[in-house]
PDB file of C-alpha atoms in Angstrom:
ATOM      1  CA  MET F   1      -5.815 -39.714  33.865  1.00  0.00           C
ATOM      2  CA  LEU F   2      -8.063 -39.527  30.890  1.00  0.00           C
ATOM      3  CA  SER F   3      -9.066 -36.025  31.985  1.00  0.00           C
ATOM      4  CA  ASN F   4      -5.396 -34.899  31.506  1.00  0.00           C
ATOM      5  CA  LEU F   5      -5.374 -36.102  27.862  1.00  0.00           C
ATOM      6  CA  PRO F   6      -5.429 -33.433  25.236  1.00  0.00           C
ATOM      7  CA  LEU F   7      -8.680 -33.487  23.221  1.00  0.00           C
ATOM      8  CA  PRO F   8      -9.088 -32.380  19.670  1.00  0.00           C
ATOM      9  CA  PRO F   9     -11.126 -29.254  18.948  1.00  0.00           C
ATOM     10  CA  GLU F  10     -14.861 -29.454  19.615  1.00  0.00           C
ATOM     11  CA  SER F  11     -15.799 -28.780  16.090  1.00  0.00           C
ATOM     12  CA  SER F  12     -13.771 -31.866  14.749  1.00  0.00           C
ATOM     13  CA  LEU F  13     -14.526 -34.307  17.683  1.00  0.00           C
ATOM     14  CA  PRO F  14     -17.647 -35.868  16.029  1.00  0.00           C
ATOM     15  CA  ASP F  15     -15.550 -36.541  12.938  1.00  0.00           C
ATOM     16  CA  VAL F  16     -12.813 -38.116  14.974  1.00  0.00           C
ATOM     17  CA  LEU F  17     -15.311 -40.380  16.845  1.00  0.00           C
ATOM     18  CA  ALA F  18     -16.946 -41.444  13.532  1.00  0.00           C
ATOM     19  CA  SER F  19     -13.540 -42.252  11.988  1.00  0.00           C
ATOM     20  CA  ILE F  20     -12.504 -44.383  15.011  1.00  0.00           C
ATOM     21  CA  ALA F  21     -15.903 -46.248  14.829  1.00  0.00           C
ATOM     22  CA  LEU F  22     -15.570 -46.801  11.104  1.00  0.00           C
ATOM     23  CA  LEU F  23     -12.044 -48.185  11.314  1.00  0.00           C
ATOM     24  CA  ALA F  24     -13.042 -50.340  14.416  1.00  0.00           C
ATOM     25  CA  VAL F  25     -15.891 -51.949  12.411  1.00  0.00           C
ATOM     26  CA  LEU F  26     -13.692 -52.524   9.401  1.00  0.00           C
ATOM     27  CA  LEU F  27     -10.901 -54.108  11.440  1.00  0.00           C
ATOM     28  CA  SER F  28     -13.408 -56.256  13.285  1.00  0.00           C
ATOM     29  CA  ALA F  29     -14.836 -57.333   9.791  1.00  0.00           C
ATOM     30  CA  TRP F  30     -11.288 -58.195   8.619  1.00  0.00           C
ATOM     31  CA  LEU F  31     -10.441 -60.215  11.691  1.00  0.00           C
ATOM     32  CA  ILE F  32     -13.754 -62.149  11.546  1.00  0.00           C
ATOM     33  CA  THR F  33     -13.346 -62.852   7.810  1.00  0.00           C
ATOM     34  CA  GLY F  34      -9.762 -64.042   8.193  1.00  0.00           C
ATOM     35  CA  ARG F  35     -10.742 -66.300  11.091  1.00  0.00           C
ATOM     36  CA  ALA F  36     -13.610 -67.795   8.912  1.00  0.00           C
ATOM     37  CA  PHE F  37     -11.239 -68.499   6.034  1.00  0.00           C
ATOM     38  CA  ARG F  38      -8.693 -70.341   8.347  1.00  0.00           C
ATOM     39  CA  ALA F  39     -11.464 -72.283   9.878  1.00  0.00           C
ATOM     40  CA  ARG F  40     -12.495 -73.892   6.489  1.00  0.00           C
ATOM     41  CA  ASP F  41     -10.013 -76.784   5.993  1.00  0.00           C
ATOM     42  CA  ASN F  42     -11.496 -77.805   2.732  1.00  0.00           C
ATOM     43  CA  LEU F  43     -10.924 -74.437   1.164  1.00  0.00           C
ATOM     44  CA  PRO F  44      -7.958 -74.470  -1.347  1.00  0.00           C
ATOM     45  CA  ARG F  45      -5.016 -72.376  -0.225  1.00  0.00           C
ATOM     46  CA  LEU F  46      -5.025 -70.310  -3.459  1.00  0.00           C
ATOM     47  CA  VAL F  47      -8.716 -69.675  -3.222  1.00  0.00           C
ATOM     48  CA  ALA F  48      -8.310 -68.638   0.404  1.00  0.00           C
ATOM     49  CA  ARG F  49      -5.477 -66.207  -0.603  1.00  0.00           C
ATOM     50  CA  ARG F  50      -7.702 -64.743  -3.433  1.00  0.00           C
ATOM     51  CA  TRP F  51     -10.602 -64.220  -1.214  1.00  0.00           C
ATOM     52  CA  THR F  52      -8.439 -62.732   1.649  1.00  0.00           C
ATOM     53  CA  ALA F  53      -7.104 -60.109  -0.921  1.00  0.00           C
ATOM     54  CA  ASN F  54     -10.400 -59.389  -2.264  1.00  0.00           C
ATOM     55  CA  VAL F  55     -11.856 -58.869   1.240  1.00  0.00           C
ATOM     56  CA  ARG F  56      -8.901 -56.732   2.321  1.00  0.00           C
ATOM     57  CA  ASN F  57      -9.061 -54.446  -0.842  1.00  0.00           C
ATOM     58  CA  ALA F  58     -12.856 -54.027  -0.435  1.00  0.00           C
ATOM     59  CA  LEU F  59     -12.447 -53.002   3.245  1.00  0.00           C
ATOM     60  CA  LEU F  60      -9.673 -50.559   2.337  1.00  0.00           C
ATOM     61  CA  LEU F  61     -11.912 -49.037  -0.359  1.00  0.00           C
ATOM     62  CA  ILE F  62     -14.743 -48.688   2.224  1.00  0.00           C
ATOM     63  CA  ALA F  63     -12.253 -47.075   4.735  1.00  0.00           C
ATOM     64  CA  VAL F  64     -11.161 -44.518   2.200  1.00  0.00           C
ATOM     65  CA  VAL F  65     -14.599 -43.600   0.911  1.00  0.00           C
ATOM     66  CA  GLY F  66     -15.905 -43.470   4.441  1.00  0.00           C
ATOM     67  CA  LEU F  67     -13.188 -41.263   5.800  1.00  0.00           C
ATOM     68  CA  LEU F  68     -13.493 -38.934   2.754  1.00  0.00           C
ATOM     69  CA  MET F  69     -17.259 -38.592   3.402  1.00  0.00           C
ATOM     70  CA  ILE F  70     -16.736 -38.032   7.138  1.00  0.00           C
ATOM     71  CA  TRP F  71     -13.883 -35.337   6.658  1.00  0.00           C
ATOM     72  CA  ALA F  72     -15.319 -33.679   3.442  1.00  0.00           C
ATOM     73  CA  PRO F  73     -16.465 -30.470   5.036  1.00  0.00           C
ATOM     74  CA  GLN F  74     -12.818 -30.018   6.608  1.00  0.00           C
ATOM     75  CA  LEU F  75     -11.132 -30.943   3.497  1.00  0.00           C
ATOM     76  CA  ARG F  76     -13.295 -28.540   1.484  1.00  0.00           C
ATOM     77  CA  THR F  77     -12.343 -25.737   3.915  1.00  0.00           C
ATOM     78  CA  PHE F  78      -8.621 -26.849   3.815  1.00  0.00           C
ATOM     79  CA  ALA F  79      -8.715 -26.785  -0.072  1.00  0.00           C
ATOM     80  CA  LEU F  80     -10.168 -23.290   0.031  1.00  0.00           C
ATOM     81  CA  SER F  81      -7.437 -22.090   2.379  1.00  0.00           C
ATOM     82  CA  LEU F  82      -4.861 -23.557   0.110  1.00  0.00           C
ATOM     83  CA  THR F  83      -6.342 -21.977  -2.808  1.00  0.00           C
ATOM     84  CA  ALA F  84      -6.404 -18.507  -0.988  1.00  0.00           C
ATOM     85  CA  VAL F  85      -2.776 -19.083   0.044  1.00  0.00           C
ATOM     86  CA  ALA F  86      -1.811 -19.912  -3.558  1.00  0.00           C
ATOM     87  CA  VAL F  87      -3.617 -16.738  -4.935  1.00  0.00           C
ATOM     88  CA  ALA F  88      -1.830 -14.582  -2.293  1.00  0.00           C
ATOM     89  CA  ILE F  89       1.550 -16.106  -3.181  1.00  0.00           C
ATOM     90  CA  VAL F  90       0.893 -15.401  -7.063  1.00  0.00           C
ATOM     91  CA  VAL F  91      -0.208 -11.802  -6.267  1.00  0.00           C
ATOM     92  CA  ALA F  92       2.692 -11.153  -3.958  1.00  0.00           C
ATOM     93  CA  THR F  93       5.233 -12.732  -6.636  1.00  0.00           C
ATOM     94  CA  LYS F  94       3.687 -10.573  -9.457  1.00  0.00           C
ATOM     95  CA  GLU F  95       4.157  -7.430  -7.325  1.00  0.00           C
ATOM     96  CA  LEU F  96       7.731  -8.424  -6.361  1.00  0.00           C
ATOM     97  CA  ILE F  97       8.644  -8.867  -9.994  1.00  0.00           C
ATOM     98  CA  LEU F  98       7.058  -5.605 -10.997  1.00  0.00           C
ATOM     99  CA  CYS F  99       8.934  -3.835  -8.197  1.00  0.00           C
ATOM    100  CA  LEU F 100      12.320  -5.306  -9.365  1.00  0.00           C
ATOM    101  CA  SER F 101      11.526  -4.475 -12.932  1.00  0.00           C
ATOM    102  CA  GLY F 102      10.608  -0.915 -11.904  1.00  0.00           C
ATOM    103  CA  SER F 103      13.875  -0.656 -10.116  1.00  0.00           C
ATOM    104  CA  ALA F 104      15.842  -1.761 -13.161  1.00  0.00           C
ATOM    105  CA  PHE F 105      13.785   0.635 -15.306  1.00  0.00           C
ATOM    106  CA  ARG F 106      14.611   3.643 -12.970  1.00  0.00           C
ATOM    107  CA  THR F 107      18.228   2.600 -13.040  1.00  0.00           C
ATOM    108  CA  PHE F 108      18.577   2.277 -16.848  1.00  0.00           C
ATOM    109  CA  THR F 109      16.555   5.495 -17.531  1.00  0.00           C
ATOM    110  CA  ARG F 110      18.137   7.435 -14.705  1.00  0.00           C
ATOM    111  CA  ALA F 111      14.726   8.791 -14.055  1.00  0.00           C
ATOM    112  CA  TYR F 112      15.795  10.159 -10.522  1.00  0.00           C
ATOM    113  CA  SER F 113      18.188   9.845  -7.737  1.00  0.00           C
ATOM    114  CA  ILE F 114      18.639  10.547  -3.991  1.00  0.00           C
ATOM    115  CA  GLY F 115      18.139  14.328  -3.331  1.00  0.00           C
ATOM    116  CA  ASP F 116      15.768  14.868  -6.321  1.00  0.00           C
ATOM    117  CA  ILE F 117      12.304  16.308  -5.696  1.00  0.00           C
ATOM    118  CA  ILE F 118       9.850  14.055  -7.717  1.00  0.00           C
ATOM    119  CA  GLU F 119       6.268  13.463  -8.086  1.00  0.00           C
ATOM    120  CA  ILE F 120       4.960   9.944  -8.711  1.00  0.00           C
ATOM    121  CA  GLY F 121       1.203   9.671  -9.239  1.00  0.00           C
ATOM    122  CA  SER F 122      -0.326  11.411  -6.110  1.00  0.00           C
ATOM    123  CA  HIS F 123       3.020  11.186  -4.019  1.00  0.00           C
ATOM    124  CA  ARG F 124       5.376  14.158  -4.010  1.00  0.00           C
ATOM    125  CA  GLY F 125       8.584  14.695  -2.055  1.00  0.00           C
ATOM    126  CA  GLU F 126      12.276  14.544  -1.831  1.00  0.00           C
ATOM    127  CA  VAL F 127      13.955  11.228  -2.544  1.00  0.00           C
ATOM    128  CA  ILE F 128      15.789  10.220   0.771  1.00  0.00           C
ATOM    129  CA  ASP F 129      16.407   6.509  -0.022  1.00  0.00           C
ATOM    130  CA  ILE F 130      16.189   4.119  -2.876  1.00  0.00           C
ATOM    131  CA  ASN F 131      16.370   0.220  -2.669  1.00  0.00           C
ATOM    132  CA  LEU F 132      15.489  -2.641  -5.055  1.00  0.00           C
ATOM    133  CA  LEU F 133      11.857  -2.497  -4.197  1.00  0.00           C
ATOM    134  CA  SER F 134      10.838   0.984  -3.413  1.00  0.00           C
ATOM    135  CA  THR F 135      11.633   4.711  -3.059  1.00  0.00           C
ATOM    136  CA  ARG F 136      11.228   6.506   0.274  1.00  0.00           C
ATOM    137  CA  LEU F 137      10.111  10.156   0.010  1.00  0.00           C
ATOM    138  CA  ARG F 138      10.148  12.923   2.456  1.00  0.00           C
ATOM    139  CA  GLU F 139       6.603  13.993   1.738  1.00  0.00           C
ATOM    140  CA  MET F 140       5.587  17.527   0.752  1.00  0.00           C
ATOM    141  CA  ASP F 141       2.396  19.586   0.987  1.00  0.00           C
ATOM    142  CA  ARG F 142      -0.251  18.402  -1.486  1.00  0.00           C
ATOM    143  CA  ARG F 143      -1.178  21.964  -2.638  1.00  0.00           C
ATOM    144  CA  ASP F 144      -0.452  22.491  -6.296  1.00  0.00           C
ATOM    145  CA  GLY F 145       2.906  24.069  -6.688  1.00  0.00           C
ATOM    146  CA  SER F 146       3.908  23.779  -3.000  1.00  0.00           C
ATOM    147  CA  ILE F 147       7.218  22.184  -2.033  1.00  0.00           C
ATOM    148  CA  ARG F 148       6.623  22.817   1.734  1.00  0.00           C
ATOM    149  CA  ALA F 149       8.135  19.669   3.626  1.00  0.00           C
ATOM    150  CA  LEU F 150       6.081  17.746   5.884  1.00  0.00           C
ATOM    151  CA  ASP F 151       7.311  15.848   9.003  1.00  0.00           C
ATOM    152  CA  GLN F 152       6.426  12.414   7.521  1.00  0.00           C
ATOM    153  CA  GLY F 153       7.646  10.007   4.935  1.00  0.00           C
ATOM    154  CA  VAL F 154       5.982   7.715   2.310  1.00  0.00           C
ATOM    155  CA  VAL F 155       7.292   4.598   0.633  1.00  0.00           C
ATOM    156  CA  VAL F 156       6.491   4.192  -3.039  1.00  0.00           C
ATOM    157  CA  PRO F 157       6.913   0.778  -4.662  1.00  0.00           C
ATOM    158  CA  HIS F 158       8.726   0.678  -7.930  1.00  0.00           C
ATOM    159  CA  SER F 159       5.712  -1.091  -9.534  1.00  0.00           C
ATOM    160  CA  LEU F 160       4.018   2.329  -9.759  1.00  0.00           C
ATOM    161  CA  LEU F 161       6.642   3.334 -12.278  1.00  0.00           C
ATOM    162  CA  PHE F 162       4.804   1.173 -14.909  1.00  0.00           C
ATOM    163  CA  THR F 163       1.273   2.707 -14.222  1.00  0.00           C
ATOM    164  CA  GLN F 164       1.924   6.277 -12.960  1.00  0.00           C
ATOM    165  CA  PRO F 165       3.878   9.055 -14.515  1.00  0.00           C
ATOM    166  CA  ALA F 166       7.075  10.129 -12.626  1.00  0.00           C
ATOM    167  CA  ARG F 167       8.033  13.844 -12.795  1.00  0.00           C
ATOM    168  CA  VAL F 168      11.282  15.400 -11.632  1.00  0.00           C
ATOM    169  CA  LEU F 169      10.441  18.743 -10.159  1.00  0.00           C
ATOM    170  CA  ALA F 170      14.095  19.512  -9.293  1.00  0.00           C
ATOM    171  CA  ARG F 171      17.248  17.823  -9.485  1.00  0.00           C
ATOM    172  CA  GLU F 172      19.632  17.418  -6.410  1.00  0.00           C
ATOM    173  CA  GLY F 173      21.279  20.711  -5.675  1.00  0.00           C
ATOM    174  CA  ARG F 174      18.923  22.924  -7.654  1.00  0.00           C
ATOM    175  CA  ARG F 175      16.401  25.132  -5.901  1.00  0.00           C
ATOM    176  CA  PRO F 176      12.797  24.340  -6.929  1.00  0.00           C
ATOM    177  CA  VAL F 177      10.032  26.779  -7.245  1.00  0.00           C
ATOM    178  CA  HIS F 178       7.493  27.082  -4.371  1.00  0.00           C
ATOM    179  CA  ALA F 179       4.136  28.555  -5.436  1.00  0.00           C
ATOM    180  CA  PHE F 180       1.353  29.750  -3.225  1.00  0.00           C
ATOM    181  CA  ALA F 181      -1.604  32.123  -3.458  1.00  0.00           C
ATOM    182  CA  ILE F 182      -3.401  34.586  -1.139  1.00  0.00           C
ATOM    183  CA  VAL F 183      -7.064  35.386  -1.843  1.00  0.00           C
ATOM    184  CA  PHE F 184      -8.645  38.732  -0.789  1.00  0.00           C
ATOM    185  CA  GLU F 185     -12.181  39.909  -0.782  1.00  0.00           C
ATOM    186  CA  THR F 186     -11.598  43.733  -0.958  1.00  0.00           C
ATOM    187  CA  ARG F 187     -12.828  46.844  -2.769  1.00  0.00           C
ATOM    188  CA  THR F 188      -9.184  48.070  -3.056  1.00  0.00           C
ATOM    189  CA  ASP F 189      -7.757  48.327  -6.693  1.00  0.00           C
ATOM    190  CA  LEU F 190      -4.971  45.837  -6.206  1.00  0.00           C
ATOM    191  CA  PHE F 191      -4.168  45.867 -10.004  1.00  0.00           C
ATOM    192  CA  ALA F 192      -2.896  49.447  -9.599  1.00  0.00           C
ATOM    193  CA  ARG F 193      -0.814  48.343  -6.528  1.00  0.00           C
ATOM    194  CA  LEU F 194       1.009  45.330  -8.044  1.00  0.00           C
ATOM    195  CA  GLY F 195       4.304  47.181  -8.029  1.00  0.00           C
ATOM    196  CA  GLU F 196       3.998  47.975  -4.283  1.00  0.00           C
ATOM    197  CA  ILE F 197       2.799  44.483  -3.445  1.00  0.00           C
ATOM    198  CA  GLU F 198       5.787  42.943  -5.203  1.00  0.00           C
ATOM    199  CA  SER F 199       7.980  45.365  -3.508  1.00  0.00           C
ATOM    200  CA  ARG F 200       6.686  44.365  -0.004  1.00  0.00           C
ATOM    201  CA  ALA F 201       7.030  40.680  -1.037  1.00  0.00           C
ATOM    202  CA  ASN F 202      10.712  41.066  -1.959  1.00  0.00           C
ATOM    203  CA  ASP F 203      11.478  43.026   1.207  1.00  0.00           C
ATOM    204  CA  ALA F 204       9.813  40.131   3.144  1.00  0.00           C
ATOM    205  CA  LEU F 205      11.845  37.566   1.265  1.00  0.00           C
ATOM    206  CA  ARG F 206      15.215  39.338   1.981  1.00  0.00           C
ATOM    207  CA  GLN F 207      14.365  39.759   5.633  1.00  0.00           C
ATOM    208  CA  ALA F 208      13.368  35.995   5.941  1.00  0.00           C
ATOM    209  CA  GLY F 209      16.858  35.071   4.445  1.00  0.00           C
ATOM    210  CA  GLY F 210      15.834  33.901   1.016  1.00  0.00           C
ATOM    211  CA  ASP F 211      18.681  33.626  -1.414  1.00  0.00           C
ATOM    212  CA  GLU F 212      16.868  34.844  -4.364  1.00  0.00           C
ATOM    213  CA  GLU F 213      16.099  38.587  -4.603  1.00  0.00           C
ATOM    214  CA  ARG F 214      12.978  38.546  -6.553  1.00  0.00           C
ATOM    215  CA  VAL F 215       9.385  37.079  -6.155  1.00  0.00           C
ATOM    216  CA  THR F 216       7.397  36.326  -9.168  1.00  0.00           C
ATOM    217  CA  LEU F 217       3.796  37.804  -8.841  1.00  0.00           C
ATOM    218  CA  ALA F 218       0.672  37.270 -10.810  1.00  0.00           C
ATOM    219  CA  ILE F 219      -2.803  38.360 -10.218  1.00  0.00           C
ATOM    220  CA  SER F 220      -6.084  36.569 -11.024  1.00  0.00           C
ATOM    221  CA  THR F 221      -9.591  35.987  -9.711  1.00  0.00           C
ATOM    222  CA  SER F 222     -10.975  32.944  -7.961  1.00  0.00           C
ATOM    223  CA  ASP F 223     -14.246  31.129  -8.965  1.00  0.00           C
ATOM    224  CA  LEU F 224     -16.088  33.428  -6.598  1.00  0.00           C
ATOM    225  CA  GLY F 225     -14.726  36.597  -8.059  1.00  0.00           C
ATOM    226  CA  ARG F 226     -12.380  37.344  -5.432  1.00  0.00           C
ATOM    227  CA  LEU F 227      -8.759  38.707  -6.179  1.00  0.00           C
ATOM    228  CA  ARG F 228      -6.030  36.082  -6.080  1.00  0.00           C
ATOM    229  CA  LEU F 229      -2.373  36.994  -5.700  1.00  0.00           C
ATOM    230  CA  GLU F 230      -0.068  34.165  -6.975  1.00  0.00           C
ATOM    231  CA  PHE F 231       3.483  34.192  -5.742  1.00  0.00           C
ATOM    232  CA  GLU F 232       6.398  32.029  -6.883  1.00  0.00           C
ATOM    233  CA  VAL F 233       9.767  32.051  -5.119  1.00  0.00           C
ATOM    234  CA  ALA F 234      12.855  29.747  -5.350  1.00  0.00           C
ATOM    235  CA  ALA F 235      13.299  27.838  -2.070  1.00  0.00           C
ATOM    236  CA  THR F 236      14.329  24.495  -0.545  1.00  0.00           C
ATOM    237  CA  PRO F 237      11.702  22.396   1.057  1.00  0.00           C
ATOM    238  CA  ASP F 238      12.931  23.398   4.473  1.00  0.00           C
ATOM    239  CA  GLU F 239      12.726  27.168   3.598  1.00  0.00           C
ATOM    240  CA  ALA F 240       9.419  27.056   1.828  1.00  0.00           C
ATOM    241  CA  ALA F 241       7.157  27.355   4.870  1.00  0.00           C
ATOM    242  CA  GLY F 242       9.105  30.278   6.489  1.00  0.00           C
ATOM    243  CA  LEU F 243       9.252  32.284   3.273  1.00  0.00           C
ATOM    244  CA  GLU F 244       5.584  31.717   2.537  1.00  0.00           C
ATOM    245  CA  LYS F 245       4.705  32.776   5.996  1.00  0.00           C
ATOM    246  CA  ALA F 246       6.887  35.964   5.760  1.00  0.00           C
ATOM    247  CA  ILE F 247       5.487  37.037   2.373  1.00  0.00           C
ATOM    248  CA  THR F 248       1.865  36.212   3.364  1.00  0.00           C
ATOM    249  CA  VAL F 249       2.146  38.410   6.628  1.00  0.00           C
ATOM    250  CA  ALA F 250       3.804  41.283   4.785  1.00  0.00           C
ATOM    251  CA  VAL F 251       1.452  41.376   1.753  1.00  0.00           C
ATOM    252  CA  GLY F 252      -1.600  40.635   3.767  1.00  0.00           C
ATOM    253  CA  SER F 253      -0.902  43.427   6.271  1.00  0.00           C
ATOM    254  CA  PHE F 254      -0.244  45.824   3.365  1.00  0.00           C
ATOM    255  CA  VAL F 255      -3.379  44.885   1.482  1.00  0.00           C
ATOM    256  CA  LEU F 256      -5.652  45.132   4.453  1.00  0.00           C
ATOM    257  CA  SER F 257      -4.170  48.485   5.309  1.00  0.00           C
ATOM    258  CA  LEU F 258      -5.353  49.832   1.913  1.00  0.00           C
ATOM    259  CA  ALA F 259      -8.986  48.912   2.595  1.00  0.00           C
ATOM    260  CA  PRO F 260     -11.114  51.930   3.242  1.00  0.00           C
ATOM    261  CA  PRO F 261     -12.539  52.582   6.735  1.00  0.00           C
ATOM    262  CA  PRO F 262     -15.941  51.003   7.535  1.00  0.00           C
ATOM    263  CA  GLY F 263     -18.909  52.982   6.369  1.00  0.00           C
ATOM    264  CA  GLU F 264     -17.161  54.489   3.263  1.00  0.00           C
TER     265      GLU F 264
END
């Protein structure tokens, strides 16, 4: 039957045995002392009570001190655990208060609403949901100027509104500007062909179903001295990828067709 009894964890078994032994010794001392006092008939009753109380208090003090010494390592570990839990609660409470305050700040300032395309710190996307603690974004491509939608979402806590700037790239119902660039390493004079390149880009835009009739084109050079064609077109996040692909294919094919044959 003893084998079926649950045993305490192995790490605390010596402490349990030591505690039982200490209490057994103190209980035995209390019984022996009480019997000795009762055996002395010539001892006054008040004196016997006083000595009994003194012995009892002394044994209780020894029991408390002894148990504290036995269980000191476990108590220290438990205290550290309580401290860690308390710190975690304080941090979580602070973050919760910041999120609620950020939600109130967003509401009072009307910083953004559902359907807007915003950027908070390093997070950029279309607002698809807002609650008391966070804003859910439909994330977009991280390239500068790109609004191409990605098939993933991100939750931004409202506490970031106090530490990161919030920018509204486009209000709900308005078409934001999608920007991208194509870099060429060619000996062709693209500066003289900008009109033709822009015409090809506009044709590709119309064929791809873009609502806007014009593409904004600029030309510059990269850090390595290559020619860089920069395009801007008004598009929704769902249209951006298709329009960028159509313009890139049309312009890229045209520029490569201008390259002189090998050997020239």
